[in-house]
């Protein structure tokens, strides 16, 4: 059992109005089947309440099914406390009333932007970033802490893409900017050529640092570069189970929420820890595979692959 607060990434659904060509969850408008019922999701919240954890809800698109998922978020907030609940979303289905309701339930929201809202990005549908941007502004209006996540690929070696995102973030008083390295997961496994080399990662990291250093505004966003990006000077040590786990739409608990193949398959048998629809969270976190990851001290499995 992790001694410190565990980060739980709960991909609560694989349904999404978009079908981004490199989606790590292989999400889309139609579910692949096996998604937990509302009753099972509410029971999962109660299980999570027995563990010292923070939960970030993601998908698919969580708001695709507001009818079920807003009550789940309400129970999570009541069970864990507002500051221990986060939401990652595309911005779809967010209007003023939804943003206002979420402001009392979640500590922060993260939206994904790979390019400026007015720029096309070949791996996202039309208007994807514009929808995210409008939602981000609404969340800020209701006092929610907002972060922008950028998944960097070979496309971002055109560094102006990053510059334009950064200045949109600054202009709209967004609180944080997270830089994550693309891994060929889910549908993204069809695009291995998008993965950055180590020297390219270092170039992007240095560029982001320069953008941040040149901005002397006291309200500038906090820049957080993922530890798997070479050049961050962060320690590349696997965090599976020791610091984080994932929950998939059908209730499977995985040691690595990035380690997905097509149709929600897991890239390695060791990633499967159990299923929360059939086991308690305590039982899952004390199982054989969980113990393996607790004792594993090597580098990230995906980064070494």
PDB file of C-alpha atoms in Angstrom:
ATOM      1  CA  UNK A   1       0.000   0.000   0.000  1.00  0.00           C
ATOM      2  CA  UNK A   2       1.501   3.395  -0.941  1.00  0.00           C
ATOM      3  CA  UNK A   3       2.465   5.447   2.109  1.00  0.00           C
ATOM      4  CA  UNK A   4       1.889   8.826   0.460  1.00  0.00           C
ATOM      5  CA  UNK A   5      -1.220  10.052  -1.343  1.00  0.00           C
ATOM      6  CA  UNK A   6      -1.810   7.859  -4.379  1.00  0.00           C
ATOM      7  CA  UNK A   7      -2.618   9.457  -7.730  1.00  0.00           C
ATOM      8  CA  UNK A   8      -5.525   7.643  -9.406  1.00  0.00           C
ATOM      9  CA  UNK A   9      -6.199   8.379 -13.082  1.00  0.00           C
ATOM     10  CA  UNK A  10      -9.743   7.130 -13.645  1.00  0.00           C
ATOM     11  CA  UNK A  11     -10.613   6.863 -17.320  1.00  0.00           C
ATOM     12  CA  UNK A  12     -14.282   6.582 -16.545  1.00  0.00           C
ATOM     13  CA  UNK A  13     -15.479   6.159 -20.137  1.00  0.00           C
ATOM     14  CA  UNK A  14     -14.150   5.377 -23.599  1.00  0.00           C
ATOM     15  CA  UNK A  15     -16.906   7.431 -25.225  1.00  0.00           C
ATOM     16  CA  UNK A  16     -15.945  10.748 -26.800  1.00  0.00           C
ATOM     17  CA  UNK A  17     -17.448  12.969 -29.504  1.00  0.00           C
ATOM     18  CA  UNK A  18     -14.028  13.060 -31.135  1.00  0.00           C
ATOM     19  CA  UNK A  19     -11.955  10.294 -32.700  1.00  0.00           C
ATOM     20  CA  UNK A  20      -8.491  11.818 -32.550  1.00  0.00           C
ATOM     21  CA  UNK A  21      -6.187   9.756 -34.725  1.00  0.00           C
ATOM     22  CA  UNK A  22      -3.572   9.290 -32.003  1.00  0.00           C
ATOM     23  CA  UNK A  23      -5.859   8.924 -28.959  1.00  0.00           C
ATOM     24  CA  UNK A  24      -4.094   6.917 -26.242  1.00  0.00           C
ATOM     25  CA  UNK A  25      -7.472   5.522 -25.099  1.00  0.00           C
ATOM     26  CA  UNK A  26      -8.746   4.580 -28.566  1.00  0.00           C
ATOM     27  CA  UNK A  27     -11.896   6.533 -27.633  1.00  0.00           C
ATOM     28  CA  UNK A  28     -14.813   7.482 -29.871  1.00  0.00           C
ATOM     29  CA  UNK A  29     -18.590   8.072 -29.996  1.00  0.00           C
ATOM     30  CA  UNK A  30     -19.468   4.383 -29.543  1.00  0.00           C
ATOM     31  CA  UNK A  31     -18.368   2.470 -26.462  1.00  0.00           C
ATOM     32  CA  UNK A  32     -16.429  -0.741 -27.006  1.00  0.00           C
ATOM     33  CA  UNK A  33     -18.598  -2.416 -24.389  1.00  0.00           C
ATOM     34  CA  UNK A  34     -17.977  -3.363 -20.809  1.00  0.00           C
ATOM     35  CA  UNK A  35     -18.127   0.134 -19.303  1.00  0.00           C
ATOM     36  CA  UNK A  36     -19.132   0.098 -15.655  1.00  0.00           C
ATOM     37  CA  UNK A  37     -22.736   0.889 -14.788  1.00  0.00           C
ATOM     38  CA  UNK A  38     -23.556   3.991 -12.762  1.00  0.00           C
ATOM     39  CA  UNK A  39     -24.068   1.790  -9.699  1.00  0.00           C
ATOM     40  CA  UNK A  40     -20.601   0.258 -10.152  1.00  0.00           C
ATOM     41  CA  UNK A  41     -19.044   3.702 -10.612  1.00  0.00           C
ATOM     42  CA  UNK A  42     -20.618   4.955  -7.389  1.00  0.00           C
ATOM     43  CA  UNK A  43     -19.376   1.842  -5.565  1.00  0.00           C
ATOM     44  CA  UNK A  44     -15.906   2.534  -6.977  1.00  0.00           C
ATOM     45  CA  UNK A  45     -16.019   6.012  -5.429  1.00  0.00           C
ATOM     46  CA  UNK A  46     -16.712   4.431  -2.045  1.00  0.00           C
ATOM     47  CA  UNK A  47     -13.764   2.072  -2.528  1.00  0.00           C
ATOM     48  CA  UNK A  48     -11.495   4.984  -3.380  1.00  0.00           C
ATOM     49  CA  UNK A  49     -12.661   6.701  -0.224  1.00  0.00           C
ATOM     50  CA  UNK A  50     -10.929   3.963   1.794  1.00  0.00           C
ATOM     51  CA  UNK A  51      -7.533   4.931   0.340  1.00  0.00           C
ATOM     52  CA  UNK A  52      -5.450   8.077   0.756  1.00  0.00           C
ATOM     53  CA  UNK A  53      -5.697   9.213  -2.856  1.00  0.00           C
ATOM     54  CA  UNK A  54      -6.307  11.989  -5.330  1.00  0.00           C
ATOM     55  CA  UNK A  55      -8.534  11.134  -8.305  1.00  0.00           C
ATOM     56  CA  UNK A  56      -8.291  12.697 -11.752  1.00  0.00           C
ATOM     57  CA  UNK A  57     -11.303  11.829 -13.893  1.00  0.00           C
ATOM     58  CA  UNK A  58     -10.634  11.445 -17.579  1.00  0.00           C
ATOM     59  CA  UNK A  59     -11.814   9.463 -20.573  1.00  0.00           C
ATOM     60  CA  UNK A  60     -12.845   9.483 -23.352  1.00  0.00           C
ATOM     61  CA  UNK A  61     -14.856  12.571 -22.561  1.00  0.00           C
ATOM     62  CA  UNK A  62     -16.274  12.593 -19.022  1.00  0.00           C
ATOM     63  CA  UNK A  63     -18.995  15.096 -19.956  1.00  0.00           C
ATOM     64  CA  UNK A  64     -20.265  12.887 -22.804  1.00  0.00           C
ATOM     65  CA  UNK A  65     -22.568  11.420 -20.144  1.00  0.00           C
ATOM     66  CA  UNK A  66     -23.293  14.322 -17.779  1.00  0.00           C
ATOM     67  CA  UNK A  67     -26.376  12.573 -16.410  1.00  0.00           C
ATOM     68  CA  UNK A  68     -24.270   9.832 -14.797  1.00  0.00           C
ATOM     69  CA  UNK A  69     -20.924  11.489 -14.344  1.00  0.00           C
ATOM     70  CA  UNK A  70     -21.893  14.694 -12.569  1.00  0.00           C
ATOM     71  CA  UNK A  71     -23.348  12.610  -9.682  1.00  0.00           C
ATOM     72  CA  UNK A  72     -20.118  10.563  -9.657  1.00  0.00           C
ATOM     73  CA  UNK A  73     -18.086  13.787  -9.405  1.00  0.00           C
ATOM     74  CA  UNK A  74     -20.362  15.042  -6.626  1.00  0.00           C
ATOM     75  CA  UNK A  75     -19.845  11.855  -4.623  1.00  0.00           C
ATOM     76  CA  UNK A  76     -16.089  11.937  -5.244  1.00  0.00           C
ATOM     77  CA  UNK A  77     -15.950  15.529  -4.006  1.00  0.00           C
ATOM     78  CA  UNK A  78     -17.983  14.683  -0.908  1.00  0.00           C
ATOM     79  CA  UNK A  79     -15.887  11.565  -0.216  1.00  0.00           C
ATOM     80  CA  UNK A  80     -12.352  12.820  -0.912  1.00  0.00           C
ATOM     81  CA  UNK A  81     -12.743  16.578  -0.649  1.00  0.00           C
ATOM     82  CA  UNK A  82     -12.864  19.058  -3.537  1.00  0.00           C
ATOM     83  CA  UNK A  83      -9.096  19.591  -3.648  1.00  0.00           C
ATOM     84  CA  UNK A  84      -8.506  15.859  -4.167  1.00  0.00           C
ATOM     85  CA  UNK A  85     -10.646  15.718  -7.306  1.00  0.00           C
ATOM     86  CA  UNK A  86      -9.460  16.819 -10.740  1.00  0.00           C
ATOM     87  CA  UNK A  87     -11.047  16.687 -14.168  1.00  0.00           C
ATOM     88  CA  UNK A  88      -9.379  16.265 -17.546  1.00  0.00           C
ATOM     89  CA  UNK A  89     -11.652  17.121 -20.441  1.00  0.00           C
ATOM     90  CA  UNK A  90     -11.764  18.196 -24.060  1.00  0.00           C
ATOM     91  CA  UNK A  91     -14.122  21.076 -23.306  1.00  0.00           C
ATOM     92  CA  UNK A  92     -16.988  19.465 -25.207  1.00  0.00           C
ATOM     93  CA  UNK A  93     -20.424  19.848 -23.532  1.00  0.00           C
ATOM     94  CA  UNK A  94     -19.122  22.549 -21.175  1.00  0.00           C
ATOM     95  CA  UNK A  95     -21.460  25.514 -20.829  1.00  0.00           C
ATOM     96  CA  UNK A  96     -21.760  28.219 -18.201  1.00  0.00           C
ATOM     97  CA  UNK A  97     -24.075  26.245 -15.909  1.00  0.00           C
ATOM     98  CA  UNK A  98     -21.877  23.133 -16.038  1.00  0.00           C
ATOM     99  CA  UNK A  99     -18.737  25.160 -15.311  1.00  0.00           C
ATOM    100  CA  UNK A 100     -20.499  26.811 -12.362  1.00  0.00           C
ATOM    101  CA  UNK A 101     -21.588  23.426 -10.990  1.00  0.00           C
ATOM    102  CA  UNK A 102     -18.097  21.968 -11.338  1.00  0.00           C
ATOM    103  CA  UNK A 103     -16.543  24.959  -9.562  1.00  0.00           C
ATOM    104  CA  UNK A 104     -17.872  23.643  -6.257  1.00  0.00           C
ATOM    105  CA  UNK A 105     -16.831  20.059  -6.901  1.00  0.00           C
ATOM    106  CA  UNK A 106     -13.321  19.914  -8.380  1.00  0.00           C
ATOM    107  CA  UNK A 107     -10.033  21.454  -7.355  1.00  0.00           C
ATOM    108  CA  UNK A 108      -8.762  21.873 -10.892  1.00  0.00           C
ATOM    109  CA  UNK A 109      -9.486  21.145 -14.522  1.00  0.00           C
ATOM    110  CA  UNK A 110      -7.038  20.275 -17.287  1.00  0.00           C
ATOM    111  CA  UNK A 111      -7.712  20.783 -20.979  1.00  0.00           C
ATOM    112  CA  UNK A 112      -5.574  19.569 -23.866  1.00  0.00           C
ATOM    113  CA  UNK A 113      -4.160  21.956 -26.440  1.00  0.00           C
ATOM    114  CA  UNK A 114      -1.553  20.870 -28.975  1.00  0.00           C
ATOM    115  CA  UNK A 115      -1.785  24.124 -30.935  1.00  0.00           C
ATOM    116  CA  UNK A 116      -3.252  27.624 -30.632  1.00  0.00           C
ATOM    117  CA  UNK A 117      -7.078  27.573 -30.842  1.00  0.00           C
ATOM    118  CA  UNK A 118      -6.977  29.243 -34.256  1.00  0.00           C
ATOM    119  CA  UNK A 119      -4.406  26.853 -35.699  1.00  0.00           C
ATOM    120  CA  UNK A 120      -5.077  23.543 -37.410  1.00  0.00           C
ATOM    121  CA  UNK A 121      -3.418  20.424 -36.036  1.00  0.00           C
ATOM    122  CA  UNK A 122      -3.547  17.399 -38.264  1.00  0.00           C
ATOM    123  CA  UNK A 123      -4.070  14.823 -35.493  1.00  0.00           C
ATOM    124  CA  UNK A 124      -7.098  16.597 -33.970  1.00  0.00           C
ATOM    125  CA  UNK A 125     -10.542  17.215 -35.487  1.00  0.00           C
ATOM    126  CA  UNK A 126     -11.566  20.672 -36.672  1.00  0.00           C
ATOM    127  CA  UNK A 127     -12.430  23.096 -33.843  1.00  0.00           C
ATOM    128  CA  UNK A 128     -11.022  20.722 -31.180  1.00  0.00           C
ATOM    129  CA  UNK A 129      -8.696  23.353 -29.709  1.00  0.00           C
ATOM    130  CA  UNK A 130     -11.232  26.150 -30.068  1.00  0.00           C
ATOM    131  CA  UNK A 131     -13.722  24.119 -28.003  1.00  0.00           C
ATOM    132  CA  UNK A 132     -11.069  23.467 -25.351  1.00  0.00           C
ATOM    133  CA  UNK A 133     -10.124  27.150 -25.247  1.00  0.00           C
ATOM    134  CA  UNK A 134     -13.727  28.306 -24.765  1.00  0.00           C
ATOM    135  CA  UNK A 135     -14.179  25.829 -21.920  1.00  0.00           C
ATOM    136  CA  UNK A 136     -10.928  26.930 -20.283  1.00  0.00           C
ATOM    137  CA  UNK A 137     -12.109  30.539 -20.253  1.00  0.00           C
ATOM    138  CA  UNK A 138     -15.446  29.488 -18.736  1.00  0.00           C
ATOM    139  CA  UNK A 139     -13.730  27.485 -15.997  1.00  0.00           C
ATOM    140  CA  UNK A 140     -11.538  30.480 -15.147  1.00  0.00           C
ATOM    141  CA  UNK A 141     -14.637  32.703 -14.992  1.00  0.00           C
ATOM    142  CA  UNK A 142     -15.983  30.449 -12.230  1.00  0.00           C
ATOM    143  CA  UNK A 143     -12.743  30.466 -10.247  1.00  0.00           C
ATOM    144  CA  UNK A 144     -11.519  26.983 -11.145  1.00  0.00           C
ATOM    145  CA  UNK A 145      -7.784  26.423 -11.399  1.00  0.00           C
ATOM    146  CA  UNK A 146      -7.125  25.543 -15.045  1.00  0.00           C
ATOM    147  CA  UNK A 147      -4.180  23.768 -16.598  1.00  0.00           C
ATOM    148  CA  UNK A 148      -3.349  23.223 -20.247  1.00  0.00           C
ATOM    149  CA  UNK A 149      -1.717  19.942 -21.218  1.00  0.00           C
ATOM    150  CA  UNK A 150       0.314  19.682 -24.402  1.00  0.00           C
ATOM    151  CA  UNK A 151       1.354  16.258 -25.673  1.00  0.00           C
ATOM    152  CA  UNK A 152       4.485  17.014 -27.665  1.00  0.00           C
ATOM    153  CA  UNK A 153       5.261  15.125 -30.874  1.00  0.00           C
ATOM    154  CA  UNK A 154       7.561  15.631 -33.864  1.00  0.00           C
ATOM    155  CA  UNK A 155       5.086  18.315 -34.967  1.00  0.00           C
ATOM    156  CA  UNK A 156       6.270  20.496 -32.091  1.00  0.00           C
ATOM    157  CA  UNK A 157       9.766  20.668 -33.482  1.00  0.00           C
ATOM    158  CA  UNK A 158       8.157  23.609 -35.249  1.00  0.00           C
ATOM    159  CA  UNK A 159       8.682  25.545 -32.032  1.00  0.00           C
ATOM    160  CA  UNK A 160       6.292  28.332 -32.991  1.00  0.00           C
ATOM    161  CA  UNK A 161       3.467  25.908 -32.137  1.00  0.00           C
ATOM    162  CA  UNK A 162       4.642  25.948 -28.525  1.00  0.00           C
ATOM    163  CA  UNK A 163       5.181  29.707 -28.494  1.00  0.00           C
ATOM    164  CA  UNK A 164       1.627  30.373 -29.692  1.00  0.00           C
ATOM    165  CA  UNK A 165       0.139  28.023 -27.073  1.00  0.00           C
ATOM    166  CA  UNK A 166       2.201  29.644 -24.327  1.00  0.00           C
ATOM    167  CA  UNK A 167       1.084  33.163 -25.143  1.00  0.00           C
ATOM    168  CA  UNK A 168      -2.560  32.103 -25.385  1.00  0.00           C
ATOM    169  CA  UNK A 169      -2.165  30.592 -21.906  1.00  0.00           C
ATOM    170  CA  UNK A 170      -0.629  33.807 -20.597  1.00  0.00           C
ATOM    171  CA  UNK A 171      -3.224  36.060 -22.233  1.00  0.00           C
ATOM    172  CA  UNK A 172      -6.050  34.048 -20.652  1.00  0.00           C
ATOM    173  CA  UNK A 173      -4.468  33.776 -17.182  1.00  0.00           C
ATOM    174  CA  UNK A 174      -4.360  29.979 -17.298  1.00  0.00           C
ATOM    175  CA  UNK A 175      -2.710  28.663 -14.149  1.00  0.00           C
ATOM    176  CA  UNK A 176      -0.436  25.890 -15.409  1.00  0.00           C
ATOM    177  CA  UNK A 177       1.089  24.397 -18.531  1.00  0.00           C
ATOM    178  CA  UNK A 178       2.053  20.715 -18.573  1.00  0.00           C
ATOM    179  CA  UNK A 179       4.341  19.263 -21.233  1.00  0.00           C
ATOM    180  CA  UNK A 180       4.005  15.507 -21.806  1.00  0.00           C
ATOM    181  CA  UNK A 181       5.914  13.316 -24.209  1.00  0.00           C
ATOM    182  CA  UNK A 182       3.860  11.405 -26.762  1.00  0.00           C
ATOM    183  CA  UNK A 183       4.014   7.611 -26.454  1.00  0.00           C
ATOM    184  CA  UNK A 184       2.506   5.367 -29.163  1.00  0.00           C
ATOM    185  CA  UNK A 185      -0.408   4.157 -27.034  1.00  0.00           C
ATOM    186  CA  UNK A 186      -3.955   3.237 -28.058  1.00  0.00           C
ATOM    187  CA  UNK A 187      -4.582   4.421 -31.624  1.00  0.00           C
ATOM    188  CA  UNK A 188      -1.326   6.330 -31.299  1.00  0.00           C
ATOM    189  CA  UNK A 189       0.587   3.076 -31.773  1.00  0.00           C
ATOM    190  CA  UNK A 190      -0.069   3.580 -35.491  1.00  0.00           C
ATOM    191  CA  UNK A 191       2.116   6.708 -35.353  1.00  0.00           C
ATOM    192  CA  UNK A 192       5.475   5.622 -33.900  1.00  0.00           C
ATOM    193  CA  UNK A 193       7.152   8.234 -36.106  1.00  0.00           C
ATOM    194  CA  UNK A 194       5.615  10.985 -33.929  1.00  0.00           C
ATOM    195  CA  UNK A 195       7.658  10.028 -30.869  1.00  0.00           C
ATOM    196  CA  UNK A 196      10.461  12.462 -30.128  1.00  0.00           C
ATOM    197  CA  UNK A 197      14.102  11.436 -29.855  1.00  0.00           C
ATOM    198  CA  UNK A 198      16.005  12.349 -26.696  1.00  0.00           C
ATOM    199  CA  UNK A 199      17.833  15.279 -28.373  1.00  0.00           C
ATOM    200  CA  UNK A 200      14.514  16.594 -29.695  1.00  0.00           C
ATOM    201  CA  UNK A 201      13.001  16.362 -26.196  1.00  0.00           C
ATOM    202  CA  UNK A 202      15.919  18.326 -24.795  1.00  0.00           C
ATOM    203  CA  UNK A 203      15.462  21.011 -27.434  1.00  0.00           C
ATOM    204  CA  UNK A 204      11.787  21.395 -26.545  1.00  0.00           C
ATOM    205  CA  UNK A 205      12.515  21.422 -22.809  1.00  0.00           C
ATOM    206  CA  UNK A 206      15.139  24.143 -23.277  1.00  0.00           C
ATOM    207  CA  UNK A 207      12.721  26.173 -25.404  1.00  0.00           C
ATOM    208  CA  UNK A 208       9.941  25.970 -22.797  1.00  0.00           C
ATOM    209  CA  UNK A 209      12.407  26.997 -20.088  1.00  0.00           C
ATOM    210  CA  UNK A 210      13.449  29.980 -22.213  1.00  0.00           C
ATOM    211  CA  UNK A 211       9.818  31.027 -22.741  1.00  0.00           C
ATOM    212  CA  UNK A 212       9.230  30.881 -19.009  1.00  0.00           C
ATOM    213  CA  UNK A 213      12.442  32.715 -18.112  1.00  0.00           C
ATOM    214  CA  UNK A 214      11.682  35.539 -20.552  1.00  0.00           C
ATOM    215  CA  UNK A 215       8.248  36.145 -19.033  1.00  0.00           C
ATOM    216  CA  UNK A 216       8.493  38.381 -15.957  1.00  0.00           C
ATOM    217  CA  UNK A 217       4.748  38.643 -15.346  1.00  0.00           C
ATOM    218  CA  UNK A 218       4.079  37.622 -11.709  1.00  0.00           C
ATOM    219  CA  UNK A 219       0.888  35.899 -12.884  1.00  0.00           C
ATOM    220  CA  UNK A 220       2.585  33.739 -15.491  1.00  0.00           C
ATOM    221  CA  UNK A 221       1.590  30.049 -15.602  1.00  0.00           C
ATOM    222  CA  UNK A 222       3.484  27.380 -13.730  1.00  0.00           C
ATOM    223  CA  UNK A 223       5.341  25.261 -16.287  1.00  0.00           C
ATOM    224  CA  UNK A 224       5.556  21.561 -15.450  1.00  0.00           C
ATOM    225  CA  UNK A 225       7.504  19.285 -17.776  1.00  0.00           C
ATOM    226  CA  UNK A 226       6.836  15.572 -17.352  1.00  0.00           C
ATOM    227  CA  UNK A 227       9.608  13.551 -15.783  1.00  0.00           C
ATOM    228  CA  UNK A 228       9.879  11.295 -18.858  1.00  0.00           C
ATOM    229  CA  UNK A 229      11.005  14.218 -21.028  1.00  0.00           C
ATOM    230  CA  UNK A 230      14.829  14.047 -21.266  1.00  0.00           C
ATOM    231  CA  UNK A 231      16.301  17.361 -20.220  1.00  0.00           C
ATOM    232  CA  UNK A 232      13.955  17.980 -17.291  1.00  0.00           C
ATOM    233  CA  UNK A 233      16.548  16.927 -14.706  1.00  0.00           C
ATOM    234  CA  UNK A 234      13.775  14.960 -13.018  1.00  0.00           C
ATOM    235  CA  UNK A 235      14.515  11.390 -11.988  1.00  0.00           C
ATOM    236  CA  UNK A 236      13.237   8.826 -14.497  1.00  0.00           C
ATOM    237  CA  UNK A 237      12.058   6.197 -12.018  1.00  0.00           C
ATOM    238  CA  UNK A 238       8.916   4.145 -12.602  1.00  0.00           C
ATOM    239  CA  UNK A 239       5.986   5.423 -10.507  1.00  0.00           C
ATOM    240  CA  UNK A 240       3.643   2.478 -11.038  1.00  0.00           C
ATOM    241  CA  UNK A 241       1.657   1.680  -7.867  1.00  0.00           C
ATOM    242  CA  UNK A 242       4.195   3.460  -5.664  1.00  0.00           C
ATOM    243  CA  UNK A 243       2.721   6.785  -6.749  1.00  0.00           C
ATOM    244  CA  UNK A 244       0.006   6.169  -9.321  1.00  0.00           C
ATOM    245  CA  UNK A 245      -2.459   3.693 -10.810  1.00  0.00           C
ATOM    246  CA  UNK A 246      -5.124   3.864 -13.487  1.00  0.00           C
ATOM    247  CA  UNK A 247      -8.708   2.661 -13.647  1.00  0.00           C
ATOM    248  CA  UNK A 248     -10.120   1.778 -17.061  1.00  0.00           C
ATOM    249  CA  UNK A 249     -13.776   2.138 -18.128  1.00  0.00           C
ATOM    250  CA  UNK A 250     -14.543  -1.555 -17.500  1.00  0.00           C
ATOM    251  CA  UNK A 251     -13.100  -1.464 -13.972  1.00  0.00           C
ATOM    252  CA  UNK A 252      -9.671  -2.922 -14.677  1.00  0.00           C
ATOM    253  CA  UNK A 253      -7.000  -1.353 -12.519  1.00  0.00           C
ATOM    254  CA  UNK A 254      -3.704  -0.849 -14.293  1.00  0.00           C
ATOM    255  CA  UNK A 255      -0.282   0.005 -12.941  1.00  0.00           C
ATOM    256  CA  UNK A 256       0.371   2.197 -15.987  1.00  0.00           C
ATOM    257  CA  UNK A 257      -2.421   4.302 -17.452  1.00  0.00           C
ATOM    258  CA  UNK A 258      -0.256   5.009 -20.544  1.00  0.00           C
ATOM    259  CA  UNK A 259       0.448   1.344 -21.251  1.00  0.00           C
ATOM    260  CA  UNK A 260      -2.503   0.756 -23.569  1.00  0.00           C
ATOM    261  CA  UNK A 261      -2.794  -0.824 -26.976  1.00  0.00           C
ATOM    262  CA  UNK A 262      -5.725  -0.906 -29.385  1.00  0.00           C
ATOM    263  CA  UNK A 263      -9.260  -1.484 -28.069  1.00  0.00           C
ATOM    264  CA  UNK A 264      -8.188  -0.885 -24.467  1.00  0.00           C
ATOM    265  CA  UNK A 265      -5.749  -3.806 -24.327  1.00  0.00           C
ATOM    266  CA  UNK A 266      -2.784  -3.608 -21.962  1.00  0.00           C
ATOM    267  CA  UNK A 267       0.737  -3.558 -23.399  1.00  0.00           C
ATOM    268  CA  UNK A 268       2.102  -5.810 -20.651  1.00  0.00           C
ATOM    269  CA  UNK A 269       0.449  -8.471 -18.488  1.00  0.00           C
ATOM    270  CA  UNK A 270       2.190  -7.073 -15.422  1.00  0.00           C
ATOM    271  CA  UNK A 271       0.214  -3.842 -15.771  1.00  0.00           C
ATOM    272  CA  UNK A 272      -3.065  -5.568 -14.813  1.00  0.00           C
ATOM    273  CA  UNK A 273      -3.589  -5.305 -11.051  1.00  0.00           C
ATOM    274  CA  UNK A 274      -7.197  -6.467 -10.800  1.00  0.00           C
ATOM    275  CA  UNK A 275     -10.748  -5.297 -11.407  1.00  0.00           C
ATOM    276  CA  UNK A 276     -12.525  -2.955  -9.030  1.00  0.00           C
ATOM    277  CA  UNK A 277     -15.950  -4.338  -9.973  1.00  0.00           C
ATOM    278  CA  UNK A 278     -14.959  -7.664  -8.390  1.00  0.00           C
ATOM    279  CA  UNK A 279     -12.320  -6.765  -5.788  1.00  0.00           C
ATOM    280  CA  UNK A 280     -11.776  -4.177  -3.097  1.00  0.00           C
ATOM    281  CA  UNK A 281      -9.152  -1.527  -3.798  1.00  0.00           C
ATOM    282  CA  UNK A 282      -7.169  -2.743  -0.778  1.00  0.00           C
ATOM    283  CA  UNK A 283      -7.131  -6.257  -2.225  1.00  0.00           C
ATOM    284  CA  UNK A 284      -5.988  -4.963  -5.618  1.00  0.00           C
ATOM    285  CA  UNK A 285      -3.180  -2.881  -4.136  1.00  0.00           C
ATOM    286  CA  UNK A 286      -1.882  -5.839  -2.138  1.00  0.00           C
ATOM    287  CA  UNK A 287      -1.993  -8.332  -5.031  1.00  0.00           C
ATOM    288  CA  UNK A 288       0.956 -10.074  -6.691  1.00  0.00           C
ATOM    289  CA  UNK A 289       1.324  -7.654  -9.588  1.00  0.00           C
ATOM    290  CA  UNK A 290       0.972  -4.631  -7.302  1.00  0.00           C
ATOM    291  CA  UNK A 291       3.764  -6.019  -5.127  1.00  0.00           C
ATOM    292  CA  UNK A 292       5.928  -6.422  -8.236  1.00  0.00           C
ATOM    293  CA  UNK A 293       5.613  -2.712  -8.998  1.00  0.00           C
ATOM    294  CA  UNK A 294       6.131  -1.716  -5.378  1.00  0.00           C
ATOM    295  CA  UNK A 295       9.484  -3.472  -5.505  1.00  0.00           C
ATOM    296  CA  UNK A 296      10.450  -2.458  -9.042  1.00  0.00           C
ATOM    297  CA  UNK A 297      13.027   0.338  -9.036  1.00  0.00           C
ATOM    298  CA  UNK A 298      13.956   0.608 -12.724  1.00  0.00           C
ATOM    299  CA  UNK A 299      13.132   3.181 -15.372  1.00  0.00           C
ATOM    300  CA  UNK A 300       9.726   3.535 -17.003  1.00  0.00           C
ATOM    301  CA  UNK A 301       8.766   0.386 -18.941  1.00  0.00           C
ATOM    302  CA  UNK A 302       7.385   2.460 -21.812  1.00  0.00           C
ATOM    303  CA  UNK A 303      10.377   4.769 -22.021  1.00  0.00           C
ATOM    304  CA  UNK A 304      12.725   1.777 -22.164  1.00  0.00           C
ATOM    305  CA  UNK A 305      10.706  -0.078 -24.819  1.00  0.00           C
TER     306      UNK A 305
END
